[in-house]
Coordinates of C-alpha atoms in Angstrom, one line a residue:
X1 CA 3.1 38.9 -26.1
X2 CA 6.1 36.4 -26.4
X3 CA 5.3 33.0 -25.3
X4 CA 7.8 30.6 -23.2
X5 CA 8.8 27.8 -25.4
X6 CA 9.1 24.4 -23.7
X7 CA 11.9 22.7 -25.1
X8 CA 13.1 20.6 -22.0
X9 CA 16.9 20.9 -21.2
X10 CA 19.3 21.1 -24.1
X11 CA 22.8 19.7 -24.2
X12 CA 24.7 17.1 -21.8
X13 CA 25.3 13.3 -22.7
X14 CA 24.7 10.0 -21.1
X15 CA 26.9 7.2 -22.8
X16 CA 24.7 4.8 -24.5
X17 CA 21.7 7.0 -24.5
X18 CA 19.9 9.3 -26.9
X19 CA 20.0 12.1 -24.1
X20 CA 21.1 12.5 -20.5
X21 CA 19.4 10.3 -17.9
X22 CA 17.0 11.2 -15.3
X23 CA 18.2 9.4 -12.4
X24 CA 16.3 7.8 -9.3
X25 CA 16.3 10.2 -6.4
X26 CA 18.3 7.7 -3.9
X27 CA 21.0 7.6 -6.5
X28 CA 20.9 11.2 -7.4
X29 CA 21.3 12.5 -3.9
X30 CA 24.5 10.5 -3.7
X31 CA 26.0 12.5 -6.8
X32 CA 27.8 15.4 -5.2
X33 CA 27.7 17.6 -8.3
X34 CA 24.1 16.8 -9.4
X35 CA 22.8 17.2 -5.9
X36 CA 24.8 20.4 -5.1
X37 CA 23.6 22.1 -8.2
X38 CA 20.0 21.0 -8.0
X39 CA 19.6 22.1 -4.4
X40 CA 21.0 25.7 -5.6
X41 CA 18.9 25.9 -8.8
X42 CA 15.9 25.2 -6.8
X43 CA 16.9 27.8 -4.3
X44 CA 17.0 30.4 -7.1
X45 CA 13.5 29.3 -8.3
X46 CA 12.2 29.7 -4.9
X47 CA 13.7 33.0 -4.3
X48 CA 12.2 34.7 -7.6
X49 CA 9.2 37.0 -7.1
X50 CA 6.0 34.7 -7.1
X51 CA 4.6 36.7 -10.3
X52 CA 7.7 35.8 -12.4
X53 CA 6.8 33.5 -15.1
X54 CA 9.5 30.7 -14.3
X55 CA 9.3 31.2 -10.6
X56 CA 8.7 27.8 -8.5
X57 CA 5.4 29.5 -7.8
X58 CA 4.2 29.9 -11.2
X59 CA 5.3 26.7 -12.4
X60 CA 3.6 24.9 -9.6
X61 CA 0.3 27.1 -10.2
X62 CA 0.0 25.7 -13.6
X63 CA -1.5 22.6 -11.9
X64 CA -4.0 24.3 -10.0
X65 CA -4.6 27.7 -8.1
X66 CA -4.5 30.5 -8.5
X67 CA -6.1 29.7 -11.8
X68 CA -4.7 32.3 -13.9
X69 CA -3.2 32.0 -17.5
X70 CA 0.4 31.0 -17.8
X71 CA 2.4 32.6 -20.6
X72 CA -1.0 33.9 -22.0
X73 CA -2.3 30.2 -22.8
X74 CA -6.1 30.7 -22.8
X75 CA -6.2 34.1 -21.2
X76 CA -8.6 35.3 -23.8
X77 CA -11.5 32.7 -23.1
X78 CA -10.6 30.2 -20.5
X79 CA -13.1 27.4 -20.5
X80 CA -13.4 27.4 -16.8
X81 CA -11.8 28.6 -13.9
X82 CA -9.6 25.7 -13.0
X83 CA -6.1 24.7 -13.5
X84 CA -4.7 23.2 -16.8
X85 CA -4.2 19.6 -15.6
X86 CA -5.9 16.8 -17.4
X87 CA -7.2 14.6 -14.6
X88 CA -9.7 11.8 -15.6
X89 CA -8.8 12.1 -19.2
X90 CA -6.8 9.9 -21.8
X91 CA -4.6 13.1 -21.9
X92 CA -3.5 12.5 -18.1
X93 CA -0.1 10.9 -18.7
X94 CA 0.9 12.8 -21.7
X95 CA -0.1 16.1 -20.3
X96 CA 2.4 15.8 -17.6
X97 CA 5.2 15.0 -19.9
X98 CA 5.8 18.6 -21.2
X99 CA 5.0 19.7 -17.7
X100 CA 8.0 18.1 -16.0
X101 CA 10.1 19.0 -18.9
X102 CA 9.4 22.7 -18.4
X103 CA 10.4 22.5 -14.8
X104 CA 13.5 20.6 -15.5
X105 CA 14.2 23.0 -18.5
X106 CA 14.3 26.0 -15.7
X107 CA 16.4 23.9 -13.5
X108 CA 18.9 23.3 -16.1
X109 CA 19.2 27.0 -16.8
X110 CA 19.9 27.7 -13.4
X111 CA 22.3 24.9 -12.9
X112 CA 24.3 26.1 -15.9
X113 CA 24.5 29.5 -14.5
X114 CA 25.7 28.3 -11.2
X115 CA 28.3 26.0 -12.6
X116 CA 30.0 29.0 -14.4
X117 CA 30.5 30.3 -11.0
X118 CA 32.7 27.6 -9.6
X119 CA 36.2 28.8 -8.9
X120 CA 37.3 25.0 -8.3
X121 CA 37.4 22.5 -11.0
X122 CA 34.9 24.6 -13.0
X123 CA 34.9 22.1 -15.9
X124 CA 33.8 19.3 -13.9
X125 CA 30.9 21.4 -12.6
X126 CA 29.9 22.6 -16.1
X127 CA 29.6 19.1 -17.4
X128 CA 27.5 18.1 -14.4
X129 CA 25.2 20.9 -15.0
X130 CA 25.0 20.0 -18.9
X131 CA 24.0 16.4 -17.8
X132 CA 21.7 17.4 -14.9
X133 CA 18.1 16.3 -15.4
X134 CA 15.1 16.0 -12.9
X135 CA 15.4 12.7 -10.7
X136 CA 12.5 10.5 -10.4
X137 CA 11.4 8.8 -7.0
X138 CA 10.7 5.1 -7.7
X139 CA 7.8 4.6 -5.2
X140 CA 6.9 1.3 -6.9
X141 CA 10.2 -0.2 -5.6
X142 CA 10.7 2.0 -2.6
X143 CA 8.0 3.9 -1.2
X144 CA 10.2 5.8 1.4
X145 CA 12.5 8.6 -0.2
X146 CA 15.6 9.4 1.1
X147 CA 15.9 11.7 4.2
X148 CA 16.9 14.4 2.0
X149 CA 13.6 14.6 0.5
X150 CA 11.3 14.0 3.6
X151 CA 12.9 14.4 6.9
X152 CA 16.2 16.7 6.4
X153 CA 15.7 20.3 7.2
X154 CA 19.4 21.1 6.3
X155 CA 21.6 19.2 3.6
X156 CA 25.4 19.5 3.0
X157 CA 26.4 20.6 -0.7
X158 CA 29.5 21.8 -2.5
X159 CA 29.4 25.5 -3.0
X160 CA 31.2 27.5 -5.8
X161 CA 34.1 28.1 -3.6
X162 CA 34.6 24.4 -3.2
X163 CA 33.5 24.2 0.3
X164 CA 31.2 21.9 1.7
X165 CA 28.5 23.9 3.4
X166 CA 25.1 23.3 5.2
X167 CA 22.2 25.0 3.4
X168 CA 18.4 24.8 3.8
X169 CA 16.8 22.0 2.2
X170 CA 14.6 23.1 -0.6
X171 CA 13.2 19.4 -1.3
X172 CA 11.6 19.6 2.3
X173 CA 9.0 22.4 1.6
X174 CA 8.3 25.4 -0.3
X175 CA 7.8 28.8 1.7
X176 CA 5.1 31.0 0.1
X177 CA 6.1 34.8 0.0
X178 CA 3.4 35.6 0.2
X179 CA 0.5 33.1 0.5
X180 CA -1.4 33.6 -2.5
X181 CA -5.0 35.1 -1.7
X182 CA -6.5 32.6 -3.9
X183 CA -5.9 29.8 -1.1
X184 CA -8.7 28.5 0.8
X185 CA -8.4 27.3 4.4
X186 CA -6.5 25.4 5.4
X187 CA -3.7 26.3 2.9
X188 CA -4.3 30.0 3.5
X189 CA -3.0 29.5 7.1
X190 CA 0.2 27.5 6.3
X191 CA 3.3 29.4 5.4
X192 CA 4.9 26.7 3.8
X193 CA 4.2 23.4 2.2
X194 CA 3.1 20.4 4.6
X195 CA 2.8 16.9 4.6
X196 CA 0.5 15.2 7.1
X197 CA 0.1 18.6 8.9
X198 CA -0.4 18.3 12.7
X199 CA -3.4 20.8 12.5
X200 CA -5.2 23.3 10.4
X201 CA -3.5 26.3 12.3
X202 CA -0.6 28.3 11.3
X203 CA 1.4 26.5 13.7
X204 CA 1.0 23.2 11.9
X205 CA 4.1 21.2 11.4
X206 CA 4.9 18.2 9.2
X207 CA 4.3 14.9 11.0
X208 CA 7.3 12.9 9.4
X209 CA 6.4 9.6 11.5
X210 CA 3.1 9.4 10.4
X211 CA 4.2 10.0 6.6
X212 CA 6.7 7.5 7.0
X213 CA 4.6 5.0 8.6
X214 CA 1.8 5.3 6.1
X215 CA 4.5 5.1 3.0
X216 CA 5.7 1.8 4.5
X217 CA 2.3 0.3 5.1
X218 CA 1.6 0.9 1.4
X219 CA 4.7 -0.7 0.0
X220 CA 2.8 -4.1 -0.8
X221 CA -0.1 -2.3 -2.2
X222 CA 1.8 0.0 -4.6
X223 CA 4.4 -2.5 -5.8
X224 CA 1.6 -5.1 -6.7
X225 CA -0.5 -2.4 -8.6
X226 CA 2.4 -1.0 -10.4
X227 CA 3.4 -4.5 -11.5
X228 CA 0.1 -5.3 -12.6
X229 CA -0.6 -2.1 -14.5
X230 CA 2.7 -2.7 -16.5
X231 CA 2.0 -6.3 -17.3
X232 CA -1.6 -6.7 -17.5
X233 CA -3.1 -3.5 -18.9
X234 CA -2.8 -3.2 -22.8
X235 CA -5.3 -0.4 -23.8
X236 CA -4.7 3.2 -23.5
X237 CA -8.2 4.0 -21.9
X238 CA -7.4 1.3 -19.2
X239 CA -3.8 2.7 -18.6
X240 CA -4.4 6.4 -18.8
X241 CA -6.8 7.5 -16.4
X242 CA -9.1 6.5 -13.4
X243 CA -12.5 6.6 -15.0
X244 CA -14.4 3.2 -15.4
X245 CA -15.7 1.7 -18.9
X246 CA -12.2 0.6 -20.3
X247 CA -13.1 -2.6 -21.4
X248 CA -12.9 -5.2 -18.4
X249 CA -9.6 -4.5 -17.0
X250 CA -9.0 -5.8 -13.3
X251 CA -5.9 -3.6 -12.8
X252 CA -5.4 0.0 -11.8
X253 CA -4.7 2.7 -14.3
X254 CA -1.6 4.9 -14.0
X255 CA -3.6 7.7 -12.8
X256 CA -5.1 5.8 -10.0
X257 CA -1.6 4.7 -8.8
X258 CA -0.8 8.3 -9.0
X259 CA -3.7 9.4 -7.0
X260 CA -2.7 7.0 -4.2
X261 CA 0.9 8.5 -3.8
X262 CA -0.8 12.0 -3.8
X263 CA -3.0 11.2 -0.9
X264 CA -0.6 9.2 1.2
X265 CA 2.3 11.9 0.8
X266 CA -0.2 14.7 1.4
X267 CA -2.2 13.2 4.4
X268 CA -4.1 16.6 4.5
X269 CA -1.3 18.8 3.3
X270 CA -0.9 20.3 -0.3
X271 CA -0.1 17.1 -2.0
X272 CA -3.4 15.8 -1.3
X273 CA -5.3 18.3 -3.2
X274 CA -4.9 18.9 -6.9
X275 CA -5.5 22.5 -6.6
X276 CA -2.1 23.2 -4.4
X277 CA -0.1 19.9 -5.2
X278 CA 2.1 21.6 -7.4
X279 CA 3.5 23.6 -4.8
X280 CA 5.1 20.9 -3.0
X281 CA 8.4 20.0 -4.3
X282 CA 8.2 16.3 -4.1
X283 CA 5.5 16.6 -6.8
X284 CA 8.0 16.7 -9.6
X285 CA 9.9 13.8 -8.0
X286 CA 6.7 12.0 -8.1
X287 CA 5.5 13.2 -11.7
X288 CA 9.0 12.2 -13.1
X289 CA 8.4 8.5 -11.9
X290 CA 4.8 8.7 -13.6
X291 CA 6.4 9.8 -16.9
X292 CA 9.1 6.9 -16.6
X293 CA 6.3 4.4 -16.1
X294 CA 4.5 5.8 -19.1
X295 CA 7.9 5.2 -21.0
X296 CA 8.1 1.7 -19.6
X297 CA 4.6 0.8 -20.4
X298 CA 4.9 2.5 -23.9
X299 CA 8.0 -0.1 -24.5
X300 CA 5.8 -3.2 -23.6
X301 CA 3.0 -1.7 -25.7
X302 CA 4.4 -0.6 -28.8
X303 CA 2.0 1.3 -31.1
X304 CA -0.6 2.1 -28.3
X305 CA -1.0 5.7 -27.8
X306 CA -3.6 8.4 -27.0
X307 CA -7.3 7.5 -28.2
X308 CA -10.2 9.7 -28.8
X309 CA -12.4 10.3 -25.7
X310 CA -14.1 12.7 -23.5
X311 CA -12.3 15.2 -21.4
X312 CA -14.6 14.4 -18.4
X313 CA -13.5 16.9 -15.9
X314 CA -12.3 19.6 -18.5
X315 CA -9.4 22.1 -17.5
X316 CA -8.6 25.8 -17.9
X317 CA -8.8 25.5 -21.7
X318 CA -10.6 22.3 -22.4
X319 CA -14.3 22.2 -21.6
X320 CA -15.9 19.3 -19.9
X321 CA -16.9 16.3 -21.9
X322 CA -15.5 17.8 -25.1
X323 CA -13.6 15.5 -27.2
X324 CA -9.9 15.1 -26.8
X325 CA -7.5 13.0 -28.7
X326 CA -3.5 12.9 -29.6
X327 CA -3.7 16.3 -31.4
X328 CA -5.4 18.1 -28.8
X329 CA -3.1 21.0 -27.7
X330 CA -1.3 20.2 -24.2
X331 CA -1.9 23.8 -22.7
X332 CA -0.1 25.9 -21.5
X333 CA 3.0 24.2 -23.0
X334 CA 3.9 26.2 -26.1
X335 CA 6.2 24.3 -28.8
X336 CA 6.3 27.4 -31.0
X337 CA 5.1 31.0 -30.6
X338 CA 1.6 30.0 -32.0
X339 CA 1.0 26.3 -31.1
X340 CA 1.2 23.9 -28.2
X341 CA 2.9 20.6 -27.8
X342 CA 0.5 17.5 -28.4
X343 CA 0.5 13.9 -27.3
X344 CA 1.3 13.1 -30.7
X345 CA 4.4 15.1 -30.7
X346 CA 5.5 13.9 -27.2
X347 CA 5.2 10.2 -27.9
X348 CA 8.2 8.0 -27.3
X349 CA 9.8 5.7 -24.9
X350 CA 12.6 7.8 -24.6
X351 CA 11.3 11.2 -25.6
X352 CA 14.7 12.7 -26.7
X353 CA 12.7 15.9 -28.2
X354 CA 12.5 16.7 -24.6
X355 CA 16.1 16.2 -23.8
X356 CA 15.8 13.3 -21.5
X357 CA 15.9 9.5 -21.3
X358 CA 15.6 6.7 -18.5
X359 CA 18.5 4.2 -17.6
X360 CA 16.6 1.5 -18.4
X361 CA 16.9 2.2 -22.0
X362 CA 20.6 2.8 -22.1
X363 CA 22.2 0.7 -24.9
X364 CA 19.3 -0.2 -26.6
X365 CA 18.2 0.2 -30.3
X366 CA 15.1 2.1 -29.8
X367 CA 13.9 1.2 -33.3
X368 CA 14.1 -2.4 -32.6
X369 CA 10.9 -2.6 -30.8
X370 CA 10.9 -6.3 -30.0
X371 CA 14.4 -6.0 -28.3
X372 CA 13.2 -2.9 -26.5
X373 CA 10.0 -4.9 -25.2
X374 CA 11.9 -7.9 -24.2
X375 CA 14.6 -6.0 -22.3
X376 CA 11.8 -3.9 -20.3
X377 CA 10.1 -6.9 -19.6
X378 CA 12.9 -8.5 -18.0
X379 CA 13.6 -5.0 -16.3
X380 CA 10.1 -4.8 -15.0
X381 CA 10.1 -8.6 -13.7
X382 CA 13.4 -7.8 -11.7
X383 CA 12.3 -4.5 -10.3
X384 CA 8.6 -5.3 -9.3
X385 CA 7.8 -8.9 -9.9
X386 CA 9.3 -10.4 -6.8
X387 CA 5.8 -10.2 -4.9
X388 CA 3.9 -11.8 -7.7
X389 CA 6.5 -14.7 -7.9
X390 CA 5.7 -15.6 -4.3
X391 CA 2.0 -15.3 -4.7
X392 CA 1.6 -17.1 -8.0
X393 CA 4.4 -19.7 -8.2
X394 CA 4.3 -20.4 -11.9
X395 CA 7.4 -23.0 -12.5
X396 CA 8.9 -20.6 -15.1
X397 CA 9.1 -17.7 -12.7
X398 CA 10.0 -19.5 -9.8
X399 CA 13.1 -21.0 -11.7
X400 CA 14.4 -17.4 -12.1
X401 CA 13.6 -16.2 -8.7
X402 CA 16.2 -16.0 -6.1
X403 CA 14.6 -16.3 -2.8
X404 CA 16.3 -14.4 0.0
X405 CA 18.0 -16.1 2.8
X406 CA 15.6 -17.4 5.3
X407 CA 12.5 -17.7 3.0
X408 CA 10.9 -20.9 2.9
X409 CA 9.8 -21.0 -0.8
X410 CA 9.6 -24.1 -2.6
X411 CA 9.1 -23.8 -6.3
X412 CA 6.0 -25.1 -7.6
X413 CA 5.3 -27.3 -10.6
X414 CA 2.0 -28.6 -9.9
X415 CA -1.3 -26.9 -9.4
X416 CA -2.7 -23.8 -7.5
X417 CA -2.6 -25.5 -4.2
X418 CA -1.0 -22.9 -1.6
X419 CA -1.0 -22.5 2.0
X420 CA 0.3 -19.6 3.9
X421 CA 3.7 -20.0 6.0
X422 CA 3.2 -16.5 7.4
X423 CA 2.4 -15.6 10.8
X424 CA -1.4 -16.4 11.3
X425 CA -4.0 -13.7 11.7
X426 CA -4.7 -14.5 15.4
X427 CA -1.2 -13.3 16.2
X428 CA 0.3 -11.0 13.5
X429 CA 3.4 -9.0 13.8
X430 CA 2.8 -5.2 13.3
X431 CA 2.7 -3.9 9.7
X432 CA 5.5 -1.5 10.6
X433 CA 7.8 -4.2 12.1
X434 CA 7.1 -6.4 9.1
X435 CA 8.1 -3.4 6.7
X436 CA 11.2 -2.8 8.6
X437 CA 12.2 -6.4 8.1
X438 CA 11.0 -6.6 4.3
X439 CA 9.1 -9.9 5.2
X440 CA 6.6 -10.8 2.5
X441 CA 4.3 -13.8 2.6
X442 CA 5.9 -17.1 1.6
X443 CA 3.8 -19.9 0.1
X444 CA 4.7 -23.4 0.8
X445 CA 3.7 -25.4 -2.3
X446 CA 4.0 -29.0 -2.8
X447 CA 6.5 -30.1 -5.4
X448 CA 5.5 -32.9 -7.9
X449 CA 7.7 -35.9 -8.2
X450 CA 10.3 -35.9 -10.9
X451 CA 8.4 -36.3 -14.3
X452 CA 4.9 -35.8 -12.8
X453 CA 2.3 -34.5 -15.1
X454 CA 1.4 -30.8 -14.7
X455 CA -2.3 -30.9 -14.0
X456 CA -2.7 -27.2 -14.0
X457 CA -0.7 -24.1 -14.7
X458 CA -3.7 -21.9 -13.9
X459 CA -3.9 -19.7 -11.0
X460 CA -6.8 -17.3 -9.6
X461 CA -6.1 -13.6 -9.2
X462 CA -8.5 -11.9 -6.5
X463 CA -9.1 -8.3 -6.8
X464 CA -11.7 -6.0 -5.4
X465 CA -13.0 -3.4 -7.8
X466 CA -14.1 0.0 -6.3
X467 CA -16.3 2.3 -8.0
X468 CA -17.3 5.8 -6.4
X469 CA -18.2 9.3 -7.3
X470 CA -15.2 11.4 -7.2
X471 CA -16.8 14.4 -5.4
X472 CA -19.1 12.6 -3.0
X473 CA -16.8 13.3 0.1
X474 CA -15.9 16.8 -0.6
X475 CA -12.2 16.3 -0.9
X476 CA -9.2 13.8 -1.3
X477 CA -10.2 10.5 0.2
X478 CA -9.2 6.6 0.5
X479 CA -11.5 3.5 0.4
X480 CA -9.3 1.2 2.5
X481 CA -9.8 -2.6 2.5
X482 CA -9.1 -5.1 5.5
X483 CA -8.9 -9.1 5.8
X484 CA -10.2 -9.2 9.5
X485 CA -11.5 -6.4 11.8
X486 CA -11.1 -3.0 11.3
X487 CA -9.2 -1.3 14.2
X488 CA -11.5 0.9 16.4
X489 CA -8.9 3.7 16.3
X490 CA -8.8 5.3 12.6
X491 CA -5.1 6.3 13.4
X492 CA -4.2 2.5 13.2
X493 CA -6.1 1.7 9.9
X494 CA -3.1 2.0 7.7
X495 CA -0.7 0.3 10.0
X496 CA -2.9 -2.5 11.1
X497 CA -1.9 -6.0 10.0
X498 CA -5.4 -6.6 8.7
X499 CA -4.9 -3.7 6.2
X500 CA -4.7 -4.8 2.5
X501 CA -4.7 -1.7 0.5
X502 CA -6.9 0.9 -0.8
X503 CA -8.3 3.2 -3.7
X504 CA -7.6 6.6 -3.4
X505 CA -9.4 9.6 -4.7
X506 CA -7.4 12.5 -5.5
X507 CA -10.0 15.5 -5.3
X508 CA -10.2 19.3 -5.1
X509 CA -11.2 20.2 -1.4
X510 CA -12.9 23.3 -2.5
X511 CA -14.9 22.4 -5.8
X512 CA -17.2 25.5 -5.1
X513 CA -14.1 27.4 -6.4
X514 CA -13.8 24.9 -9.6
X515 CA -16.8 25.1 -12.0
X516 CA -15.4 21.8 -13.7
X517 CA -15.6 20.1 -10.4
X518 CA -19.1 21.8 -9.6
X519 CA -20.4 20.5 -13.2
X520 CA -18.9 16.8 -12.5
X521 CA -20.6 15.7 -9.4
X522 CA -21.7 12.5 -10.9
X523 CA -18.3 11.5 -12.4
X524 CA -17.4 7.9 -11.1
X525 CA -13.6 6.9 -10.8
X526 CA -12.5 3.1 -10.4
X527 CA -9.6 1.4 -8.7
X528 CA -8.7 -2.1 -8.0
X529 CA -7.0 -3.5 -4.7
X530 CA -5.3 -7.0 -5.2
X531 CA -6.1 -9.4 -2.4
X532 CA -4.0 -12.5 -3.2
X533 CA -1.1 -11.5 -0.9
X534 CA -3.1 -10.6 2.0
X535 CA -5.2 -13.8 1.5
X536 CA -1.8 -15.8 1.7
X537 CA -0.7 -13.6 4.9
X538 CA -3.9 -14.2 6.8
X539 CA -5.9 -17.1 5.8
X540 CA -4.9 -20.8 6.2
X541 CA -6.4 -21.9 2.9
X542 CA -5.0 -24.8 0.5
X543 CA -6.0 -23.0 -2.6
X544 CA -6.9 -19.7 -4.5
X545 CA -9.7 -21.6 -6.0
X546 CA -13.1 -19.7 -5.9
X547 CA -14.9 -22.4 -4.0
X548 CA -12.3 -21.9 -1.2
X549 CA -11.6 -18.1 -1.4
X550 CA -15.4 -16.8 -1.9
X551 CA -16.6 -17.9 1.7
X552 CA -13.3 -16.7 3.3
X553 CA -13.7 -13.2 1.8
X554 CA -17.6 -13.2 2.5
X555 CA -16.5 -13.6 6.2
X556 CA -13.4 -11.6 6.5
X557 CA -13.5 -8.5 3.8
X558 CA -14.1 -5.2 5.3
X559 CA -13.8 -1.6 4.1
X560 CA -13.9 1.8 5.3
X561 CA -13.7 5.5 4.0
X562 CA -11.4 7.8 5.3
X563 CA -10.7 11.5 4.2
X564 CA -6.8 12.4 3.8
X565 CA -6.8 14.2 7.2
X566 CA -7.7 10.8 8.8
X567 CA -11.4 11.8 9.4
X568 CA -13.6 8.6 8.9
X569 CA -16.5 9.0 6.7
X570 CA -19.6 6.9 7.6
X571 CA -20.3 4.4 4.9
X572 CA -24.1 5.6 4.5
X573 CA -22.5 9.1 3.6
X574 CA -21.1 7.5 0.5
X575 CA -23.9 5.8 -1.5
X576 CA -22.2 5.8 -4.7
X577 CA -19.7 3.2 -3.2
X578 CA -19.6 0.0 -4.7
X579 CA -17.0 -2.8 -3.7
X580 CA -17.1 -5.9 -5.8
X581 CA -14.8 -8.9 -5.9
X582 CA -13.4 -10.4 -8.8
X583 CA -11.4 -13.5 -9.7
X584 CA -9.3 -13.7 -12.7
X585 CA -7.6 -16.8 -14.1
X586 CA -4.0 -16.5 -14.9
X587 CA -1.8 -18.6 -17.1
X588 CA 1.8 -18.3 -18.1
X589 CA 2.1 -19.5 -21.6
X590 CA 5.4 -20.8 -22.7
X591 CA 7.8 -18.0 -23.6
X592 CA 5.6 -15.1 -22.3
X593 CA 7.4 -12.9 -19.7
X594 CA 4.2 -12.1 -17.7
X595 CA 1.1 -14.0 -16.3
X596 CA -1.8 -13.7 -19.0
X597 CA -5.2 -12.9 -17.4
X598 CA -8.5 -14.5 -18.7
X599 CA -11.9 -13.2 -18.4
X600 CA -12.5 -11.6 -15.0
X601 CA -15.5 -13.3 -12.9
X602 CA -17.7 -10.9 -10.8
X603 CA -18.6 -12.3 -7.2
X604 CA -21.3 -10.0 -6.3
X605 CA -22.4 -12.4 -3.6
X606 CA -19.4 -11.7 -1.5
X607 CA -20.2 -7.8 -0.7
X608 CA -23.9 -7.6 -1.8
X609 CA -26.3 -6.5 1.0
X610 CA -23.6 -4.5 3.0
X611 CA -23.1 -0.6 2.9
X612 CA -20.7 0.0 0.1
X613 CA -21.1 -3.4 -1.1
X614 CA -22.1 -4.6 -4.8
X615 CA -25.3 -3.0 -6.0
X616 CA -26.1 -6.4 -8.0
X617 CA -26.8 -9.9 -6.8
X618 CA -25.3 -11.5 -9.8

């Protein structure tokens, strides 16, 4: 049979870029032409019969259920009944690159056909269709997508007759026609995709308020994790996936942060389960951002790419525990009638071979790796570095930081002595209110006298490392950390002022349907929660030095385990869980754009002896 060749969209132009830009969703929805064409193109994909190869259902199903071959890739001898997605593998970032390009290619095709039907100002619409690319949702900057993504059932677009018309919003949900018989409960009960569903029954609805509150509460955790990923992780194993053993990193992988978004958006709905996540239209906004972070990280780490490693989970075409590397076929994405795309072929900070670029690279000479690296470092500091600048007041960083009006931030040129000026733990503002006001911990730091000798430029970064067996809970779950008491009502956990952040496992809820999952019961995943900002918010400490912080964390650090549907899991039911506290010295050498981490120090005594604490005494 003839195979579908993935090329990405062809044509169009963004000035100063090698290919048209993918835009952030908040900017994208304000572009009348792009948004109108995108909505109509999605509507066509939704309306295709679910058996059609380029229907929304078939493209979404590549990620998981219904566990069938797409475009005949691996149809003769599939490794296991599972999806094609390479979770828990060094191929995780690169596999999704042609996946999003495929989706974008089909959208682009239909956008062009729609533009040709416009009877008013047709050339303008045809140009917009040529330039149209899949938007990304930059959750590291703003965890709340625009209403056009999470709350509006109707949106207004300009139709081919030139009229402003209200239509159903395809970004809100996908309606199955019919529900596929492969779906287990509760997905078999739901006629459309849901986020934070109100029940497991067929009458379930989205709980938009719960979704919004959860995402707002997660903003500090997600921004900090993303900044540290981009600035402190420099090896492909540590960057690419959530399995441990990456050589001592104390920052999250791209996959671990990706898992966080899946669970927070899904909340028991499809996005929280890899077997059905691809059917939620927000999936591709999310994964376009994942690809953008791959591009930014690659610019900061030129020459670092996919290494040889184990496939861990395995996929529809890759057996578990087999060796994979940058020449491994990224099935089912054909690049010719007989071969598949590989990680080696899909490399690049601006992969014009797939017909797209990102705005951060506009105007750059991509062959000048140093210039690209320097520019992207500035971009990353500007977009995501503000929380770090407040918590680690290095003189060089404070000098370029512009404090918001009302912030009581005094630049530091002395030591790592800090004291919190935020609301004390005894009388905290609610997390929801704090997010509404965009408040952050502000640190009062003594200023040395002019010409004073710098006694130290070292600061301590405190992190909780979490190890847990991926399949131990029986579905997606979160390990949530708190400074202070854990609320009695689980519904208040994520919005509690004591909530610090969490590690989130993105897990197939029906592993009995997935042979790979059944065979990987002992697979351990790893994540990190950064603690300094929360320490600054809650404690009245005068330093981040271990002699000061260790007794505080021993007394105040707590954790709990919760399924994505909000059910609490007793810690004794998760015997593999291990929460270990690390402190990492940070320095900022002259000329460096980011703090440089030293060797992490394990503080097993902080959590040892408690359920889910360190399994070691030292």
